CSV table of C-alpha atoms in Angstrom, one decimal:
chain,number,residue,atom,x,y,z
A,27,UNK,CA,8.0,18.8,-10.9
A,28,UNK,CA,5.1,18.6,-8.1
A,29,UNK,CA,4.4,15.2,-6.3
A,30,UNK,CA,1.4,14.7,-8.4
A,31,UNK,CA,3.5,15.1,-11.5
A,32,UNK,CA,5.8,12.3,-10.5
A,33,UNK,CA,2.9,10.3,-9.4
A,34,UNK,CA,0.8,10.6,-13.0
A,35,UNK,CA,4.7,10.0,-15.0
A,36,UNK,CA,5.2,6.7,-12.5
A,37,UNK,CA,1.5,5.3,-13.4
A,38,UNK,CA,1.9,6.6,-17.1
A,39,UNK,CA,4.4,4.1,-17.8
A,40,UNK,CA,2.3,0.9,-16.5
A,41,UNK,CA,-0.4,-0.9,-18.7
A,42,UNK,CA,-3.4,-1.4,-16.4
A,43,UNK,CA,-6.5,-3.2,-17.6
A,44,UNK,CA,-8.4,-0.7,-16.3
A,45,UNK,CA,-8.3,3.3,-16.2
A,46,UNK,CA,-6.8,5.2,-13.3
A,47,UNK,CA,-6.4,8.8,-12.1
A,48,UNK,CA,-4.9,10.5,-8.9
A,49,UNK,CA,-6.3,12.6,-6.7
A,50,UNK,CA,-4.3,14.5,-4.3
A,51,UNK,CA,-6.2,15.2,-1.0
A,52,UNK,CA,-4.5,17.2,1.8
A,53,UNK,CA,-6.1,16.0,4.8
A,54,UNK,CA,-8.0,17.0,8.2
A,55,UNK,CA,-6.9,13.9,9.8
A,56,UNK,CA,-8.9,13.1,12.4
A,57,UNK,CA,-6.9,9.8,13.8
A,58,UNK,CA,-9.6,6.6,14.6
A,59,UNK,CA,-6.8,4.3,16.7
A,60,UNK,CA,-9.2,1.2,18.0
A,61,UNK,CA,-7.6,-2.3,19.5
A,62,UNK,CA,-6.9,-3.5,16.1
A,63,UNK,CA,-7.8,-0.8,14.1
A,64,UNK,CA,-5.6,1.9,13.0
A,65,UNK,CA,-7.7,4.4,10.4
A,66,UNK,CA,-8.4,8.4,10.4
A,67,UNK,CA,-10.7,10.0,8.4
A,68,UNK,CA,-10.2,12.3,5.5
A,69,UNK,CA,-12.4,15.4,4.4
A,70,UNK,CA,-13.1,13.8,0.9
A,71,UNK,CA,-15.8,11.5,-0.2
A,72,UNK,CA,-17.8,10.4,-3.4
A,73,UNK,CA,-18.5,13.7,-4.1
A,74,UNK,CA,-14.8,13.6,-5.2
A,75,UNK,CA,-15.0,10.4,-6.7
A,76,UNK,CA,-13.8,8.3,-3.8
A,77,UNK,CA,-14.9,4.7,-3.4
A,78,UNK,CA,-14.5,1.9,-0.7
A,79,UNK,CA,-11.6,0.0,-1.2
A,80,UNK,CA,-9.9,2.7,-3.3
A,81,UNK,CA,-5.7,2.8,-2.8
A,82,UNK,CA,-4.3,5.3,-0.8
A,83,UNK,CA,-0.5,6.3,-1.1
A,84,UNK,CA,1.9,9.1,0.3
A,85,UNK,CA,4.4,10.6,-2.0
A,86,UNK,CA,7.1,7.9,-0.9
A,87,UNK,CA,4.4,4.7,-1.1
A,88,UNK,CA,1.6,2.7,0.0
A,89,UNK,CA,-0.6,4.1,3.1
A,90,UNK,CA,-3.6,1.9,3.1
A,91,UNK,CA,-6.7,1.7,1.1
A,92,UNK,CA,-10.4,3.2,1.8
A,93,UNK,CA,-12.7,1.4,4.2
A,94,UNK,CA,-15.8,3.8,4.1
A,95,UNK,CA,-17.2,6.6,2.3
A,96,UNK,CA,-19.9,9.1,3.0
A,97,UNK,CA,-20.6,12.5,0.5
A,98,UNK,CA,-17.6,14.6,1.9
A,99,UNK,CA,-15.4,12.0,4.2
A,100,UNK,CA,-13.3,8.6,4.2
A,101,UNK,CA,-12.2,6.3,6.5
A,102,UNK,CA,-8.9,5.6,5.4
A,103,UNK,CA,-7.3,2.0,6.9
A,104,UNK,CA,-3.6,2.2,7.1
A,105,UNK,CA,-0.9,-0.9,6.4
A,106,UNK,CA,-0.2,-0.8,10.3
A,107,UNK,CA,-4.0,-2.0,10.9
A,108,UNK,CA,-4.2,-5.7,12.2
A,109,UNK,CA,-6.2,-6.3,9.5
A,110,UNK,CA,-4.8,-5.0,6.9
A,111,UNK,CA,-3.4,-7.3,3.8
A,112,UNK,CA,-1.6,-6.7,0.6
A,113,UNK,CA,-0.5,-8.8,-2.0
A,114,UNK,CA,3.3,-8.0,-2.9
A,115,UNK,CA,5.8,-9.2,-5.2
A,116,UNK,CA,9.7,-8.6,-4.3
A,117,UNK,CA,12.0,-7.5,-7.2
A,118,UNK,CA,13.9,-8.5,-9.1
A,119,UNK,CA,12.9,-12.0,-8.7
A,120,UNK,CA,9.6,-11.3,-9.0
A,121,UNK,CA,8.5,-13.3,-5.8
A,122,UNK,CA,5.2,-12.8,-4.1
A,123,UNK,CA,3.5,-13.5,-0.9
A,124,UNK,CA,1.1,-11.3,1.6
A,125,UNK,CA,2.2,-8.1,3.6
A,126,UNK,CA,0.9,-7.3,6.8
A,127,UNK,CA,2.1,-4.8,9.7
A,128,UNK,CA,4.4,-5.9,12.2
A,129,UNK,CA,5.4,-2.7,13.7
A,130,UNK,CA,7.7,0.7,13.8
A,131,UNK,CA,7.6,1.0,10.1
A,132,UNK,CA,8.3,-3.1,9.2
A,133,UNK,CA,6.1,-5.4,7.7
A,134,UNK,CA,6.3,-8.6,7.0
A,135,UNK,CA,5.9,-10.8,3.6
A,136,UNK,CA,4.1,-14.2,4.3
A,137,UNK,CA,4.0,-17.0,1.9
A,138,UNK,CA,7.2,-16.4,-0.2
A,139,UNK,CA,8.6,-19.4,-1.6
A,140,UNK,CA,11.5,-20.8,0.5
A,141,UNK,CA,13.3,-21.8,-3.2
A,142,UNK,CA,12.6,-17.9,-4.2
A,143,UNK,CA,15.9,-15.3,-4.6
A,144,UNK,CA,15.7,-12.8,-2.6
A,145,UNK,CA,17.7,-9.9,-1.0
A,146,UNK,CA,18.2,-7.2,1.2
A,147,UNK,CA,17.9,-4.2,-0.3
A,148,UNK,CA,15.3,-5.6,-2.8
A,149,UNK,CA,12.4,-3.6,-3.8
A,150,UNK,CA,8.8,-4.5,-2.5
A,151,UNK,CA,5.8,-3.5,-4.8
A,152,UNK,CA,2.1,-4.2,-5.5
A,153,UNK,CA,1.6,-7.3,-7.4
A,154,UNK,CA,-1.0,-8.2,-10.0
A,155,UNK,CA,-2.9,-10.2,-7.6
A,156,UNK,CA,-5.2,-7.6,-6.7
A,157,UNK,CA,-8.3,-6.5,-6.9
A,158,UNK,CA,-8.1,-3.1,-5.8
A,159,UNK,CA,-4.0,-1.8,-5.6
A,160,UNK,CA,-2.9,-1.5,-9.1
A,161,UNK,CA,0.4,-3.6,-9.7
A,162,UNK,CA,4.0,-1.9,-9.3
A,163,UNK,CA,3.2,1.3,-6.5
A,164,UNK,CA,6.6,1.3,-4.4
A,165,UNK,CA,5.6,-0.2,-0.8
A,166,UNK,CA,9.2,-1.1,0.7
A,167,UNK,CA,12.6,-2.5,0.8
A,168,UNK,CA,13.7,-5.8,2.1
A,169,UNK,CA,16.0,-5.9,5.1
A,170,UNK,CA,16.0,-9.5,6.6
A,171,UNK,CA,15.2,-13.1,5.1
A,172,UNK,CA,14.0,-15.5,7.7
A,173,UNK,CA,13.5,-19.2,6.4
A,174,UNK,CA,11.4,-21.2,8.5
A,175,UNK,CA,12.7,-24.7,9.2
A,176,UNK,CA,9.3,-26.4,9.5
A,177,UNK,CA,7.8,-24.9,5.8
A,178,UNK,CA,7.9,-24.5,2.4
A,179,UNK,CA,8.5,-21.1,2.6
A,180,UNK,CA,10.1,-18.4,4.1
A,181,UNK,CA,9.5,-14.5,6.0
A,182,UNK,CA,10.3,-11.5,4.0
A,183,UNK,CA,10.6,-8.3,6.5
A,184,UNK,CA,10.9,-5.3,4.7
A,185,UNK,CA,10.7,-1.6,6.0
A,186,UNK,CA,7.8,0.7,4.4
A,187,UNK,CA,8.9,3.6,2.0
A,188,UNK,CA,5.9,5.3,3.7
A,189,UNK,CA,6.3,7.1,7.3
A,190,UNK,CA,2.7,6.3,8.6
A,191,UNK,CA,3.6,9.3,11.7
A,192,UNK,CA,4.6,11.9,9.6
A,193,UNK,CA,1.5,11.7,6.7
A,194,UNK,CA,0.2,15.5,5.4
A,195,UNK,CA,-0.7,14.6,1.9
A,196,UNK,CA,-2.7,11.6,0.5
A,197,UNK,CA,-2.9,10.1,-3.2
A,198,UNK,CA,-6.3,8.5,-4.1
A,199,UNK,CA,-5.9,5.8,-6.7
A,200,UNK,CA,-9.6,6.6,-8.0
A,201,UNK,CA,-10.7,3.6,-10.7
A,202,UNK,CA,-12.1,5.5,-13.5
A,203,UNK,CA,-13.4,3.0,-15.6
A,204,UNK,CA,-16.9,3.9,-16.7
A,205,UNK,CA,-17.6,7.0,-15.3
């Protein structure tokens, strides 16, 4: 089985309103690191069917998402940008909240329910909250629970399936609705 294979079998089993294909890029990165941005820029543009905001994943999980397109190149934003949000839900108990970066590989899961069961060891995925990431691509695992004594809810950490520093092939979540 290749990567893409596994990819196309994963997404083959999920019912998604609209149509999606994979793309499998291998990159020239060319690293963009700002104060609070942390892109790079990939050798693929619309002339491959790539579009802002499109998903972009590694062949263990979520990497980021597209932030700009020109004919033949992509900024690509990754999950460790300042910036960057995701809407997650935590499984088995189907929980949800918003992920952003918090650094070497963790991320944190804002807005979770302080009643809501979770774990360590519980899987993180995209929830169906999104616009743009279609729901169930593996992001993480849980590996602390902190409840915060002054709110209704509590701080998931989890750790990122992804290795943002050791990326050398991309996935393009490419909507295909309509073309």
């Amino acid at each position: 089985w290749s990567i893409n294979n596994l990819f196309n079998s994963f997404l083959s089993t999920i019912s998604f309103a609209v149509t999606f294909e994979i793309r499998v890029f291998i990159p020239s990165l060319k690293f963009i690191l700002g104060l609070n941005l942390n892109s790079f820029l990939i050798n693929q543009g619309s002339n491959s069917g790539v579009k802002k905001n499109d998903p972009v994943l590694s062949s263990k999980g979520i990497v980021g998402k597209i932030i700009a397109v020109s004919d033949n190149h992509s900024s690509v934003q990754l999950v460790s940008d300042g910036n960057f949000r995701l809407s997650v839900k935590i499984v088995p108990s189907e929980s949800e909240g918003i992920m952003r970066w918090r650094s070497n590989q963790i991320c944190e899961i804002f807005e979770v329910k302080k009643t809501a069961k979770v774990n360590i060891g519980d899987v993180v995925l995209t929830s169906n909250l999104s616009s743009y990431f279609p729901p169930d691509l593996p992001v993480g695992k849980v590996i602390s629970i902190h409840d915060k004594s002054d709110s209704f809810n509590k701080i998931v950490r989890l750790e990122l399936y992804a290795d943002l520093s050791t990326i050398n092939q991309l996935f393009i979540i490419v909507n295909t609705d309509g073309e």
